Tab-separated table of C-alpha atoms in Angstrom:
chain	number	residue	atom	x	y	z
Z	1	ASN	CA	220.166	-10.779	55.022
Z	2	LYS	CA	221.130	-10.515	58.785
Z	3	LYS	CA	218.828	-8.356	60.902
Z	4	ILE	CA	220.729	-5.745	62.841
Z	5	LEU	CA	219.843	-2.978	65.379
Z	6	VAL	CA	222.086	-0.041	66.001
Z	7	THR	CA	221.817	2.843	68.471
Z	8	ALA	CA	223.716	6.029	67.884
Z	9	GLY	CA	224.313	9.581	69.268
Z	10	PRO	CA	223.458	11.230	72.538
Z	11	THR	CA	220.235	11.624	74.415
Z	12	ARG	CA	218.904	14.851	75.827
Z	13	GLU	CA	217.227	15.137	79.243
Z	14	PRO	CA	215.168	18.298	79.466
Z	15	ILE	CA	215.582	20.725	82.350
Z	16	ASP	CA	212.922	23.224	80.942
Z	17	PRO	CA	211.688	23.945	77.385
Z	18	VAL	CA	215.068	25.481	76.213
Z	19	ARG	CA	217.718	23.628	78.348
Z	20	PHE	CA	218.835	20.007	78.721
Z	21	ILE	CA	221.514	17.648	79.967
Z	22	SER	CA	223.384	15.833	77.333
Z	23	ASN	CA	226.964	14.799	76.292
Z	24	ARG	CA	229.326	15.322	73.422
Z	25	SER	CA	228.441	12.251	71.274
Z	26	SER	CA	228.221	13.095	67.577
Z	27	GLY	CA	226.603	9.822	66.533
Z	28	LYS	CA	229.314	9.193	63.849
Z	29	MET	CA	230.451	5.765	65.078
Z	30	GLY	CA	226.963	4.356	65.318
Z	31	PHE	CA	226.053	5.789	61.861
Z	32	ALA	CA	229.173	4.314	60.388
Z	33	ILE	CA	228.321	0.902	61.760
Z	34	ALA	CA	224.786	1.105	60.577
Z	35	LYS	CA	226.085	2.020	56.953
Z	36	ALA	CA	228.628	-0.586	56.952
Z	37	ALA	CA	226.106	-3.236	57.877
Z	38	LYS	CA	223.717	-2.129	55.222
Z	39	ASN	CA	226.497	-2.204	52.652
Z	40	TYR	CA	227.307	-5.719	53.626
Z	41	GLY	CA	223.609	-6.623	52.922
Z	42	ALA	CA	221.982	-6.553	56.329
Z	43	VAL	CA	218.586	-5.189	57.126
Z	44	VAL	CA	219.289	-2.336	59.588
Z	45	ASP	CA	217.150	-0.530	62.158
Z	46	LEU	CA	218.922	2.576	63.580
Z	47	ILE	CA	217.622	4.396	66.740
Z	48	SER	CA	219.253	7.763	66.932
Z	49	GLY	CA	219.487	10.492	69.485
Z	50	PRO	CA	219.836	14.179	68.161
Z	51	VAL	CA	222.573	14.316	65.604
Z	52	ASN	CA	223.622	16.411	62.643
Z	53	ILE	CA	224.208	13.464	60.170
Z	54	PRO	CA	222.418	12.826	56.864
Z	55	ALA	CA	220.080	9.840	56.837
Z	56	ILE	CA	221.371	6.603	55.522
Z	57	PRO	CA	219.421	5.328	52.396
Z	58	GLN	CA	217.744	1.934	52.909
Z	59	VAL	CA	218.310	2.140	56.801
Z	60	ASN	CA	215.191	2.426	58.977
Z	61	ILE	CA	215.907	5.300	61.240
Z	62	ILE	CA	214.014	6.138	64.493
Z	63	ASP	CA	214.638	9.531	65.889
Z	64	VAL	CA	214.475	9.872	69.656
Z	65	GLU	CA	215.374	12.662	72.193
Z	66	THR	CA	215.456	11.222	75.693
Z	67	SER	CA	216.852	7.941	77.259
Z	68	LEU	CA	213.232	6.868	78.075
Z	69	GLN	CA	212.205	7.377	74.501
Z	70	MET	CA	215.138	5.269	73.315
Z	71	HIS	CA	214.253	2.628	75.849
Z	72	GLU	CA	210.620	2.526	74.668
Z	73	SER	CA	211.751	2.309	70.933
Z	74	ILE	CA	214.074	-0.551	71.546
Z	75	ASN	CA	211.431	-2.441	73.402
Z	76	ILE	CA	209.017	-2.011	70.498
Z	77	LEU	CA	211.494	-3.212	68.042
Z	78	LEU	CA	212.507	-6.206	70.095
Z	79	LYS	CA	208.922	-7.374	70.260
Z	80	LYS	CA	208.658	-7.212	66.461
Z	81	ASN	CA	212.017	-8.466	65.272
Z	82	GLU	CA	214.446	-11.217	65.955
Z	83	TYR	CA	217.939	-9.533	65.540
Z	84	ASP	CA	221.130	-11.266	64.824
Z	85	TYR	CA	223.329	-8.496	66.102
Z	86	ILE	CA	222.653	-5.491	68.292
Z	87	PHE	CA	225.294	-2.669	68.431
Z	88	MET	CA	224.592	-0.383	71.385
Z	89	VAL	CA	226.724	2.655	70.412
Z	90	ALA	CA	224.535	5.428	71.762
Z	91	ALA	CA	225.746	7.510	74.688
Z	92	VAL	CA	222.614	7.189	76.666
Z	93	SER	CA	222.202	9.487	79.678
Z	94	ASP	CA	222.231	7.631	82.987
Z	95	TYR	CA	219.809	10.120	84.595
Z	96	HIS	CA	216.796	12.329	83.874
Z	97	ILE	CA	215.526	15.409	85.561
Z	98	LYS	CA	212.724	14.695	87.965
Z	99	ASN	CA	211.737	18.324	88.595
Z	100	LYS	CA	211.884	19.496	85.050
Z	101	LYS	CA	210.019	22.861	84.521
Z	102	ASN	CA	207.249	23.597	81.881
Z	103	LYS	CA	208.344	27.170	81.612
Z	104	LYS	CA	211.797	28.724	81.045
Z	105	ILE	CA	213.783	28.979	84.204
Z	106	LYS	CA	214.897	32.654	84.676
Z	107	GLY	CA	218.625	33.367	85.247
Z	108	SER	CA	217.790	35.470	88.395
Z	109	HIS	CA	218.322	32.617	90.750
Z	110	LYS	CA	221.553	32.450	92.773
Z	111	SER	CA	221.469	28.540	92.597
Z	112	LEU	CA	219.519	25.899	90.843
Z	113	ASN	CA	219.017	22.487	92.300
Z	114	LEU	CA	218.275	19.568	89.872
Z	115	GLU	CA	216.941	16.369	91.159
Z	116	LEU	CA	218.293	13.509	88.955
Z	117	TYR	CA	216.664	10.007	88.772
Z	118	LYS	CA	218.271	6.879	87.275
Z	119	ASN	CA	217.208	5.854	83.837
Z	120	PRO	CA	216.504	2.224	82.928
Z	121	ASP	CA	219.582	0.144	82.189
Z	122	ILE	CA	218.682	-0.453	78.568
Z	123	LEU	CA	221.939	-2.515	77.835
Z	124	LYS	CA	221.536	-4.887	80.522
Z	125	GLU	CA	217.760	-5.486	79.868
Z	126	ILE	CA	218.425	-6.449	76.282
Z	127	SER	CA	220.394	-9.596	77.175
Z	128	VAL	CA	217.205	-11.144	78.570
Z	129	LYS	CA	214.948	-9.942	75.870
Z	130	SER	CA	217.012	-10.939	72.695
Z	131	LYS	CA	219.117	-13.899	71.515
Z	132	ALA	CA	221.165	-11.473	69.379
Z	133	LYS	CA	224.870	-11.136	69.578
Z	134	LEU	CA	225.111	-8.036	71.843
Z	135	ILE	CA	227.845	-5.457	71.454
Z	136	GLY	CA	228.259	-2.701	73.930
Z	137	PHE	CA	230.468	0.373	73.905
Z	138	ALA	CA	232.573	1.880	76.706
Z	139	LEU	CA	233.950	5.381	76.697
Z	140	GLU	CA	236.381	5.882	79.532
Z	141	THR	CA	238.945	8.492	80.678
Z	142	HIS	CA	240.988	6.056	82.839
Z	143	ASN	CA	241.183	2.354	83.855
Z	144	GLY	CA	239.665	1.740	80.534
Z	145	GLU	CA	240.254	-1.968	80.183
Z	146	LYS	CA	239.228	-2.773	83.776
Z	147	GLU	CA	236.000	-0.764	83.391
Z	148	ALA	CA	235.144	-2.321	80.006
Z	149	LEU	CA	235.695	-5.804	81.178
Z	150	LYS	CA	233.513	-5.072	84.224
Z	151	LYS	CA	230.728	-3.670	81.931
Z	152	LEU	CA	231.129	-6.642	79.572
Z	153	LYS	CA	230.359	-9.070	82.376
Z	154	LYS	CA	227.820	-7.021	84.283
Z	155	LYS	CA	225.672	-6.359	81.281
Z	156	ASN	CA	225.970	-9.840	79.979
Z	157	LEU	CA	227.502	-8.775	76.659
Z	158	ASP	CA	229.100	-10.809	73.951
Z	159	TYR	CA	231.553	-8.077	73.073
Z	160	ILE	CA	232.517	-4.580	74.264
Z	161	VAL	CA	234.344	-1.857	72.360
Z	162	LEU	CA	236.461	0.483	74.425
Z	163	ASN	CA	237.625	3.922	73.398
Z	164	TYR	CA	238.884	6.922	75.479
Z	165	ALA	CA	237.319	10.372	75.729
Z	166	ASN	CA	240.630	12.121	76.483
Z	167	GLU	CA	242.635	10.645	73.660
Z	168	ASP	CA	243.464	13.027	70.721
Z	169	GLY	CA	241.550	11.962	67.607
Z	170	ALA	CA	239.369	9.410	69.364
Z	171	GLY	CA	235.989	9.338	71.018
Z	172	PHE	CA	233.441	12.237	70.738
Z	173	GLU	CA	233.088	14.860	68.019
Z	174	VAL	CA	235.875	13.543	65.574
Z	175	ASN	CA	235.856	11.467	62.509
Z	176	THR	CA	238.510	9.102	63.698
Z	177	ASN	CA	238.734	6.505	66.588
Z	178	HIS	CA	241.064	4.181	68.349
Z	179	VAL	CA	239.283	1.209	69.878
Z	180	PHE	CA	239.874	-2.030	71.643
Z	181	LEU	CA	237.478	-4.956	71.204
Z	182	TYR	CA	237.006	-7.491	73.999
Z	183	SER	CA	234.906	-10.760	73.801
Z	184	LYS	CA	233.356	-12.626	76.693
Z	185	ASN	CA	235.720	-15.530	75.688
Z	186	GLY	CA	238.703	-13.447	76.738
Z	187	ASP	CA	239.851	-12.242	73.272
Z	188	LYS	CA	241.176	-8.797	72.746
Z	189	ILE	CA	241.887	-6.864	69.443
Z	190	GLU	CA	243.211	-3.346	69.153
Z	191	PHE	CA	242.214	-1.333	66.222
Z	192	PRO	CA	244.770	1.559	65.755
Z	193	LEU	CA	243.656	5.130	65.121
Z	194	ASP	CA	241.726	5.304	61.840
Z	195	ARG	CA	238.493	6.764	60.295
Z	196	LYS	CA	235.306	5.616	61.899
Z	197	ASP	CA	233.847	4.371	58.747
Z	198	ARG	CA	236.998	2.121	58.186
Z	199	ILE	CA	236.788	0.696	61.667
Z	200	ALA	CA	233.053	-0.008	61.200
Z	201	LYS	CA	233.907	-2.218	58.308
Z	202	LEU	CA	236.183	-4.466	60.325
C-alpha cells in the first residue's frame, strides 16, 4: 500500500519535426523498478519517455516526450499525491533547443548551429516539494563514486544509484546492470552484474 513514483527512459528534445536530441536510455531499469514495486503491493505511477517496452498491468503510465513535459507531469502528480518513495531513473536531457524549426531542415547547409537552453533541474526541485524518500540515478563514464556522491548532496537525495555507461553489460540498452547504492548516511552497497529485474527487487 505504499505510493511510489518512478520515471524511466530518455527524453527527446526536438530540433525540427523529424530530428531530435536524445540519449541511449532504453527505460528497462525504470520499468523493472516500477514492476517490482507493483508486485510488492505498491500503488505505482510511472512517467516514461519514449521507450519500446510493453505497458505494465496495474501501473499508471504517463507518456511524455520532452524534459519540460516530464517536469510538468511530475509537478501535477506531486500536487495530487503524497508519495512514500520516488525513483528518478529517467535519463532526462539537460538542455532543449531554443531555435527549433517548424519545418524540416534541409541537408544543404554546410553547418548547423543549435542554441541549447538549460532545462529545469527536476531532481533538485522534488526534494522541496515532497517528503518522499528520494532515490536518484547517476550514469557516469569516470570518477563515478565522486560524481555520484556530489549529486547525492547537491540534489538533497536520500539515496543515489551509480552505474557506468562504458562498462560491458551495464548501463544503457542492455538487460543487465552493475550498480552501487549510496545513502546520505554514508552507506554503500554494491550489486554485482545481474539482470535489471533482479536488481529492482533488491
